[in-house]
């Protein structure tokens, strides 16, 4: 089954941009993933589906500041014009057959 | 508006049982697979179980296989998670989520807290 690897933490300044990475394990680099945001004390929120081509489809109400891209086994979530509300944990997710897998999550701090 | 409302969480002793429910509204429930994901305090997301649209197929994480049972009632737009032989490491917030085919879990409930402790 696929494994998703994320850095445990990231930080960026208010108003700047950040790019978070989710890496698919060997043999799974073509997999579609989803990105989720979890603000402190809240349930996760679906951000987007992201394909290996870099094509992405965002969920309802997700701001234009959020975008996705891909390169090989890496799937990226980019956030521009960072706001304080973007300080959250970000998880990637994928699925294969009879299992669903989440990455360990990246905790984003907005400085 | 899509809504998922979990219930049934609480404090239970090790070895005990709980039944979680998730009431869905705002979408055609019978057209979507549903999944349960949990999050232990201070930890990441862990997939638990998933059930197909019709309920004919159910899948489980190895950590709960043989102890948990997922089911659904499409006439009542509700999905259930029966949890038996509970252990301390089952303590977590349990989220119900809607699955969009080839797109991931595209909507989450607010979660229900399960605490397994003597």
PDB file of C-alpha atoms in Angstrom:
ATOM      1  CA  UNK A   1       0.000   0.000   0.000  1.00  0.00           C
ATOM      2  CA  UNK A   2       1.157   3.591  -0.562  1.00  0.00           C
ATOM      3  CA  UNK A   3       2.940   5.633   2.075  1.00  0.00           C
ATOM      4  CA  UNK A   4       2.769   9.440   2.198  1.00  0.00           C
ATOM      5  CA  UNK A   5       5.644  11.434   3.690  1.00  0.00           C
ATOM      6  CA  UNK A   6       5.304  15.019   4.906  1.00  0.00           C
ATOM      7  CA  UNK A   7       7.652  17.324   6.771  1.00  0.00           C
ATOM      8  CA  UNK A   8       6.501  17.743  10.351  1.00  0.00           C
ATOM      9  CA  UNK A   9       6.609  21.517  10.348  1.00  0.00           C
ATOM     10  CA  UNK A  10       6.937  24.616   8.198  1.00  0.00           C
ATOM     11  CA  UNK A  11       6.843  28.328   8.766  1.00  0.00           C
ATOM     12  CA  UNK A  12       6.457  31.454   6.677  1.00  0.00           C
ATOM     13  CA  UNK A  13       5.743  35.124   7.218  1.00  0.00           C
ATOM     14  CA  UNK A  14       2.391  36.810   7.034  1.00  0.00           C
ATOM     15  CA  UNK A  15       1.693  37.880   3.444  1.00  0.00           C
ATOM     16  CA  UNK A  16       4.345  35.592   1.959  1.00  0.00           C
ATOM     17  CA  UNK A  17       3.960  32.251   0.146  1.00  0.00           C
ATOM     18  CA  UNK A  18       4.695  28.708   1.217  1.00  0.00           C
ATOM     19  CA  UNK A  19       4.854  25.360  -0.573  1.00  0.00           C
ATOM     20  CA  UNK A  20       4.153  22.181   1.373  1.00  0.00           C
ATOM     21  CA  UNK A  21       5.257  18.778   0.090  1.00  0.00           C
ATOM     22  CA  UNK A  22       3.707  15.325   0.228  1.00  0.00           C
ATOM     23  CA  UNK A  23       5.839  12.508  -1.220  1.00  0.00           C
ATOM     24  CA  UNK A  24       4.392   9.233  -2.458  1.00  0.00           C
ATOM     25  CA  UNK A  25       6.284   6.028  -1.833  1.00  0.00           C
ATOM     26  CA  UNK A  26       8.094   4.108  -4.568  1.00  0.00           C
ATOM     27  CA  UNK A  27       5.724   2.429  -6.990  1.00  0.00           C
ATOM     28  CA  UNK A  28       2.915   4.843  -6.242  1.00  0.00           C
ATOM     29  CA  UNK A  29       4.086   8.044  -7.892  1.00  0.00           C
ATOM     30  CA  UNK A  30       1.103   8.207 -10.257  1.00  0.00           C
ATOM     31  CA  UNK A  31      -1.464   8.268  -7.449  1.00  0.00           C
ATOM     32  CA  UNK A  32      -4.023  10.997  -6.985  1.00  0.00           C
ATOM     33  CA  UNK A  33      -3.966  12.637  -3.567  1.00  0.00           C
ATOM     34  CA  UNK A  34      -6.161  15.011  -1.610  1.00  0.00           C
ATOM     35  CA  UNK A  35      -5.064  17.867   0.643  1.00  0.00           C
ATOM     36  CA  UNK A  36      -6.839  18.732   3.888  1.00  0.00           C
ATOM     37  CA  UNK A  37      -6.484  21.609   6.328  1.00  0.00           C
ATOM     38  CA  UNK A  38      -7.102  21.252  10.051  1.00  0.00           C
ATOM     39  CA  UNK A  39      -7.191  24.482  12.016  1.00  0.00           C
ATOM     40  CA  UNK A  40      -6.561  24.223  15.772  1.00  0.00           C
ATOM     41  CA  UNK A  41      -9.460  22.559  17.582  1.00  0.00           C
ATOM     42  CA  UNK A  42     -11.456  22.006  14.405  1.00  0.00           C
ATOM     43  CA  UNK A  43     -12.324  19.129  12.114  1.00  0.00           C
ATOM     44  CA  UNK A  44     -10.339  18.658   8.918  1.00  0.00           C
ATOM     45  CA  UNK A  45     -11.476  20.526   5.837  1.00  0.00           C
ATOM     46  CA  UNK A  46     -11.061  19.247   2.283  1.00  0.00           C
ATOM     47  CA  UNK A  47      -8.952  21.565   0.154  1.00  0.00           C
ATOM     48  CA  UNK A  48      -8.415  19.816  -3.152  1.00  0.00           C
ATOM     49  CA  UNK A  49      -7.817  16.757  -5.230  1.00  0.00           C
ATOM     50  CA  UNK A  50      -4.421  16.732  -6.978  1.00  0.00           C
ATOM     51  CA  UNK A  51      -3.401  14.477  -9.866  1.00  0.00           C
ATOM     52  CA  UNK A  52       0.080  13.431 -10.985  1.00  0.00           C
ATOM     53  CA  UNK A  53      -0.310  15.753 -13.987  1.00  0.00           C
ATOM     54  CA  UNK A  54      -0.580  18.711 -11.620  1.00  0.00           C
ATOM     55  CA  UNK A  55      -4.237  19.198 -12.397  1.00  0.00           C
ATOM     56  CA  UNK A  56      -6.228  20.014  -9.269  1.00  0.00           C
ATOM     57  CA  UNK A  57      -9.852  20.563  -8.273  1.00  0.00           C
ATOM     58  CA  UNK A  58     -10.577  22.567  -5.172  1.00  0.00           C
ATOM     59  CA  UNK A  59     -13.376  22.033  -2.728  1.00  0.00           C
ATOM     60  CA  UNK A  60     -16.217  24.434  -2.270  1.00  0.00           C
ATOM     61  CA  UNK A  61     -15.202  27.773  -0.821  1.00  0.00           C
ATOM     62  CA  UNK A  62     -11.446  27.186  -0.879  1.00  0.00           C
ATOM     63  CA  UNK A  63      -9.755  30.534  -1.520  1.00  0.00           C
ATOM     64  CA  UNK A  64      -7.844  31.242  -4.726  1.00  0.00           C
ATOM     65  CA  UNK A  65      -4.703  31.584  -2.589  1.00  0.00           C
ATOM     66  CA  UNK A  66      -4.531  27.788  -2.435  1.00  0.00           C
ATOM     67  CA  UNK A  67      -3.196  25.830  -5.389  1.00  0.00           C
ATOM     68  CA  UNK A  68      -1.645  22.481  -6.151  1.00  0.00           C
ATOM     69  CA  UNK A  69       1.121  21.115  -8.361  1.00  0.00           C
ATOM     70  CA  UNK A  70       3.022  17.869  -8.902  1.00  0.00           C
ATOM     71  CA  UNK A  71       6.493  16.682  -9.855  1.00  0.00           C
ATOM     72  CA  UNK A  72       7.222  12.972 -10.011  1.00  0.00           C
ATOM     73  CA  UNK A  73       6.296  11.446  -6.669  1.00  0.00           C
ATOM     74  CA  UNK A  74       5.899  14.843  -5.023  1.00  0.00           C
ATOM     75  CA  UNK A  75       2.593  16.591  -4.553  1.00  0.00           C
ATOM     76  CA  UNK A  76       2.615  20.226  -3.509  1.00  0.00           C
ATOM     77  CA  UNK A  77       0.205  22.548  -1.773  1.00  0.00           C
ATOM     78  CA  UNK A  78       1.007  26.208  -2.327  1.00  0.00           C
ATOM     79  CA  UNK A  79      -0.494  29.006  -0.285  1.00  0.00           C
ATOM     80  CA  UNK A  80       0.069  32.608  -1.340  1.00  0.00           C
ATOM     81  CA  UNK A  81      -0.509  35.815   0.611  1.00  0.00           C
ATOM     82  CA  UNK A  82      -0.429  33.884   3.887  1.00  0.00           C
ATOM     83  CA  UNK A  83      -3.000  34.889   6.462  1.00  0.00           C
ATOM     84  CA  UNK A  84      -3.091  34.117  10.170  1.00  0.00           C
ATOM     85  CA  UNK A  85      -6.063  31.799   9.565  1.00  0.00           C
ATOM     86  CA  UNK A  86      -3.808  29.614   7.418  1.00  0.00           C
ATOM     87  CA  UNK A  87      -1.915  28.537  10.542  1.00  0.00           C
ATOM     88  CA  UNK A  88      -3.015  24.919  10.710  1.00  0.00           C
ATOM     89  CA  UNK A  89      -2.047  21.311  10.174  1.00  0.00           C
ATOM     90  CA  UNK A  90      -2.094  20.136   6.579  1.00  0.00           C
ATOM     91  CA  UNK A  91      -2.585  16.486   5.672  1.00  0.00           C
ATOM     92  CA  UNK A  92      -2.353  14.643   2.394  1.00  0.00           C
ATOM     93  CA  UNK A  93      -4.436  11.557   1.695  1.00  0.00           C
ATOM     94  CA  UNK A  94      -4.456   8.822  -0.887  1.00  0.00           C
ATOM     95  CA  UNK A  95      -6.244   5.538  -1.418  1.00  0.00           C
ATOM     96  CA  UNK A  96      -5.629   2.174  -3.008  1.00  0.00           C
ATOM     97  CA  UNK A  97      -8.022  -0.728  -3.293  1.00  0.00           C
ATOM     98  CA  UNK A  98      -9.310  -1.413   0.185  1.00  0.00           C
ATOM     99  CA  UNK A  99      -7.290   1.098   2.152  1.00  0.00           C
ATOM    100  CA  UNK A 100      -6.997   4.828   2.690  1.00  0.00           C
ATOM    101  CA  UNK A 101      -3.774   6.449   3.846  1.00  0.00           C
ATOM    102  CA  UNK A 102      -2.911   9.796   5.399  1.00  0.00           C
ATOM    103  CA  UNK A 103       0.433  11.489   5.635  1.00  0.00           C
ATOM    104  CA  UNK A 104       1.741  12.447   9.049  1.00  0.00           C
ATOM    105  CA  UNK A 105       0.777  16.081   8.559  1.00  0.00           C
ATOM    106  CA  UNK A 106       2.686  19.365   8.355  1.00  0.00           C
ATOM    107  CA  UNK A 107       2.140  21.965  11.038  1.00  0.00           C
ATOM    108  CA  UNK A 108       2.289  25.394   9.405  1.00  0.00           C
ATOM    109  CA  UNK A 109       3.205  28.416  11.504  1.00  0.00           C
ATOM    110  CA  UNK A 110       2.502  31.895  10.157  1.00  0.00           C
ATOM    111  CA  UNK A 111       5.082  34.283  11.586  1.00  0.00           C
TER     112      UNK A 111
ATOM    113  CA  UNK B   1     -25.693  22.106   2.510  1.00  0.00           C
ATOM    114  CA  UNK B   2     -23.810  18.922   3.333  1.00  0.00           C
ATOM    115  CA  UNK B   3     -23.899  18.014   7.008  1.00  0.00           C
ATOM    116  CA  UNK B   4     -22.445  15.068   8.902  1.00  0.00           C
ATOM    117  CA  UNK B   5     -23.265  14.765  12.588  1.00  0.00           C
ATOM    118  CA  UNK B   6     -21.511  12.141  14.672  1.00  0.00           C
ATOM    119  CA  UNK B   7     -22.811  10.884  18.000  1.00  0.00           C
ATOM    120  CA  UNK B   8     -22.287   8.041  20.436  1.00  0.00           C
ATOM    121  CA  UNK B   9     -18.859   8.860  21.796  1.00  0.00           C
ATOM    122  CA  UNK B  10     -18.035   8.844  25.470  1.00  0.00           C
ATOM    123  CA  UNK B  11     -16.031   7.217  28.241  1.00  0.00           C
ATOM    124  CA  UNK B  12     -15.829   3.428  28.222  1.00  0.00           C
ATOM    125  CA  UNK B  13     -13.742   0.938  30.141  1.00  0.00           C
ATOM    126  CA  UNK B  14     -11.116  -1.217  28.417  1.00  0.00           C
ATOM    127  CA  UNK B  15     -12.793  -4.222  26.858  1.00  0.00           C
ATOM    128  CA  UNK B  16     -16.075  -2.381  26.513  1.00  0.00           C
ATOM    129  CA  UNK B  17     -18.141  -1.449  23.481  1.00  0.00           C
ATOM    130  CA  UNK B  18     -19.520   1.687  21.865  1.00  0.00           C
ATOM    131  CA  UNK B  19     -21.615   2.329  18.785  1.00  0.00           C
ATOM    132  CA  UNK B  20     -20.969   5.520  16.870  1.00  0.00           C
ATOM    133  CA  UNK B  21     -23.538   6.995  14.511  1.00  0.00           C
ATOM    134  CA  UNK B  22     -23.194   9.574  11.762  1.00  0.00           C
ATOM    135  CA  UNK B  23     -26.314  11.240  10.414  1.00  0.00           C
ATOM    136  CA  UNK B  24     -25.914  12.682   6.941  1.00  0.00           C
ATOM    137  CA  UNK B  25     -27.905  15.312   5.089  1.00  0.00           C
ATOM    138  CA  UNK B  26     -27.585  17.636   2.123  1.00  0.00           C
ATOM    139  CA  UNK B  27     -26.531  15.023  -0.441  1.00  0.00           C
ATOM    140  CA  UNK B  28     -27.720  11.742  -1.931  1.00  0.00           C
ATOM    141  CA  UNK B  29     -26.378   9.519   0.822  1.00  0.00           C
ATOM    142  CA  UNK B  30     -26.821   6.228  -1.018  1.00  0.00           C
ATOM    143  CA  UNK B  31     -24.567   7.419  -3.853  1.00  0.00           C
ATOM    144  CA  UNK B  32     -21.416   7.803  -1.749  1.00  0.00           C
ATOM    145  CA  UNK B  33     -19.071   5.580   0.170  1.00  0.00           C
ATOM    146  CA  UNK B  34     -18.558   6.685   3.750  1.00  0.00           C
ATOM    147  CA  UNK B  35     -15.498   6.413   5.923  1.00  0.00           C
ATOM    148  CA  UNK B  36     -14.407   6.766   9.560  1.00  0.00           C
ATOM    149  CA  UNK B  37     -11.113   8.425  10.431  1.00  0.00           C
ATOM    150  CA  UNK B  38      -9.768   8.919  13.949  1.00  0.00           C
ATOM    151  CA  UNK B  39      -7.303  11.242  15.584  1.00  0.00           C
ATOM    152  CA  UNK B  40      -5.689  10.454  18.909  1.00  0.00           C
ATOM    153  CA  UNK B  41      -4.894  13.467  21.122  1.00  0.00           C
ATOM    154  CA  UNK B  42      -2.017  15.448  19.608  1.00  0.00           C
ATOM    155  CA  UNK B  43      -1.588  12.952  16.766  1.00  0.00           C
ATOM    156  CA  UNK B  44      -2.330  12.774  13.060  1.00  0.00           C
ATOM    157  CA  UNK B  45      -5.227  11.333  11.121  1.00  0.00           C
ATOM    158  CA  UNK B  46      -5.660   7.548  10.982  1.00  0.00           C
ATOM    159  CA  UNK B  47      -8.079   5.851   8.623  1.00  0.00           C
ATOM    160  CA  UNK B  48     -10.291   3.325  10.426  1.00  0.00           C
ATOM    161  CA  UNK B  49     -12.941   1.886   8.133  1.00  0.00           C
ATOM    162  CA  UNK B  50     -14.934   2.457   4.952  1.00  0.00           C
ATOM    163  CA  UNK B  51     -18.200   1.175   3.541  1.00  0.00           C
ATOM    164  CA  UNK B  52     -19.378   1.156  -0.050  1.00  0.00           C
ATOM    165  CA  UNK B  53     -22.448   2.998  -1.309  1.00  0.00           C
ATOM    166  CA  UNK B  54     -24.704  -0.038  -1.054  1.00  0.00           C
ATOM    167  CA  UNK B  55     -23.070  -1.387   2.084  1.00  0.00           C
ATOM    168  CA  UNK B  56     -21.979  -4.595   0.406  1.00  0.00           C
ATOM    169  CA  UNK B  57     -18.264  -3.909   0.870  1.00  0.00           C
ATOM    170  CA  UNK B  58     -16.522  -2.911   4.092  1.00  0.00           C
ATOM    171  CA  UNK B  59     -12.808  -2.382   4.684  1.00  0.00           C
ATOM    172  CA  UNK B  60     -10.846  -1.948   7.883  1.00  0.00           C
ATOM    173  CA  UNK B  61      -7.464  -0.827   9.090  1.00  0.00           C
ATOM    174  CA  UNK B  62      -5.409  -3.680  10.520  1.00  0.00           C
ATOM    175  CA  UNK B  63      -5.497  -1.971  13.931  1.00  0.00           C
ATOM    176  CA  UNK B  64      -9.288  -2.460  14.229  1.00  0.00           C
ATOM    177  CA  UNK B  65      -9.960  -5.514  12.078  1.00  0.00           C
ATOM    178  CA  UNK B  66     -11.997  -8.094  13.943  1.00  0.00           C
ATOM    179  CA  UNK B  67     -13.054  -5.600  16.629  1.00  0.00           C
ATOM    180  CA  UNK B  68     -14.884  -2.860  14.713  1.00  0.00           C
ATOM    181  CA  UNK B  69     -17.807  -3.234  12.310  1.00  0.00           C
ATOM    182  CA  UNK B  70     -19.020  -0.545   9.927  1.00  0.00           C
ATOM    183  CA  UNK B  71     -22.575  -0.533   8.580  1.00  0.00           C
ATOM    184  CA  UNK B  72     -25.050   1.866   7.030  1.00  0.00           C
ATOM    185  CA  UNK B  73     -28.784   2.402   6.731  1.00  0.00           C
ATOM    186  CA  UNK B  74     -29.490   4.203   3.478  1.00  0.00           C
ATOM    187  CA  UNK B  75     -33.157   4.614   4.415  1.00  0.00           C
ATOM    188  CA  UNK B  76     -32.055   6.702   7.403  1.00  0.00           C
ATOM    189  CA  UNK B  77     -28.990   8.348   5.830  1.00  0.00           C
ATOM    190  CA  UNK B  78     -26.853   7.059   8.663  1.00  0.00           C
ATOM    191  CA  UNK B  79     -23.550   5.221   8.949  1.00  0.00           C
ATOM    192  CA  UNK B  80     -22.505   3.349  12.065  1.00  0.00           C
ATOM    193  CA  UNK B  81     -19.302   2.113  13.658  1.00  0.00           C
ATOM    194  CA  UNK B  82     -19.684  -0.670  16.198  1.00  0.00           C
ATOM    195  CA  UNK B  83     -16.572  -0.806  18.344  1.00  0.00           C
ATOM    196  CA  UNK B  84     -15.944  -3.843  20.540  1.00  0.00           C
ATOM    197  CA  UNK B  85     -13.036  -4.939  22.732  1.00  0.00           C
ATOM    198  CA  UNK B  86     -11.945  -1.354  23.074  1.00  0.00           C
ATOM    199  CA  UNK B  87      -8.388  -0.571  24.163  1.00  0.00           C
ATOM    200  CA  UNK B  88      -6.738   2.535  25.539  1.00  0.00           C
ATOM    201  CA  UNK B  89      -5.097   3.198  22.183  1.00  0.00           C
ATOM    202  CA  UNK B  90      -8.538   3.451  20.564  1.00  0.00           C
ATOM    203  CA  UNK B  91      -9.030   6.724  22.438  1.00  0.00           C
ATOM    204  CA  UNK B  92      -9.451   9.433  19.827  1.00  0.00           C
ATOM    205  CA  UNK B  93     -11.805  11.818  18.120  1.00  0.00           C
ATOM    206  CA  UNK B  94     -13.676   9.808  15.513  1.00  0.00           C
ATOM    207  CA  UNK B  95     -14.642  11.629  12.342  1.00  0.00           C
ATOM    208  CA  UNK B  96     -17.224  10.508   9.841  1.00  0.00           C
ATOM    209  CA  UNK B  97     -16.471  11.593   6.283  1.00  0.00           C
ATOM    210  CA  UNK B  98     -18.018  11.430   2.851  1.00  0.00           C
ATOM    211  CA  UNK B  99     -15.957   9.882   0.086  1.00  0.00           C
ATOM    212  CA  UNK B 100     -15.941  11.280  -3.426  1.00  0.00           C
ATOM    213  CA  UNK B 101     -14.762   8.715  -5.927  1.00  0.00           C
ATOM    214  CA  UNK B 102     -11.202   9.382  -7.101  1.00  0.00           C
ATOM    215  CA  UNK B 103     -11.118  12.623  -5.122  1.00  0.00           C
ATOM    216  CA  UNK B 104     -10.702  11.662  -1.481  1.00  0.00           C
ATOM    217  CA  UNK B 105     -12.733  12.407   1.613  1.00  0.00           C
ATOM    218  CA  UNK B 106     -14.425  15.576   0.487  1.00  0.00           C
ATOM    219  CA  UNK B 107     -16.477  16.415   3.561  1.00  0.00           C
ATOM    220  CA  UNK B 108     -15.895  15.814   7.257  1.00  0.00           C
ATOM    221  CA  UNK B 109     -18.128  15.796  10.301  1.00  0.00           C
ATOM    222  CA  UNK B 110     -17.140  17.577  13.502  1.00  0.00           C
ATOM    223  CA  UNK B 111     -16.172  14.366  15.269  1.00  0.00           C
ATOM    224  CA  UNK B 112     -17.088  12.552  18.458  1.00  0.00           C
ATOM    225  CA  UNK B 113     -14.649  11.840  21.282  1.00  0.00           C
ATOM    226  CA  UNK B 114     -14.077   8.298  22.478  1.00  0.00           C
ATOM    227  CA  UNK B 115     -12.104   7.792  25.679  1.00  0.00           C
ATOM    228  CA  UNK B 116     -11.146   4.293  26.764  1.00  0.00           C
ATOM    229  CA  UNK B 117     -10.038   4.321  30.385  1.00  0.00           C
ATOM    230  CA  UNK B 118     -10.683   2.588  33.681  1.00  0.00           C
TER     231      UNK B 118
END
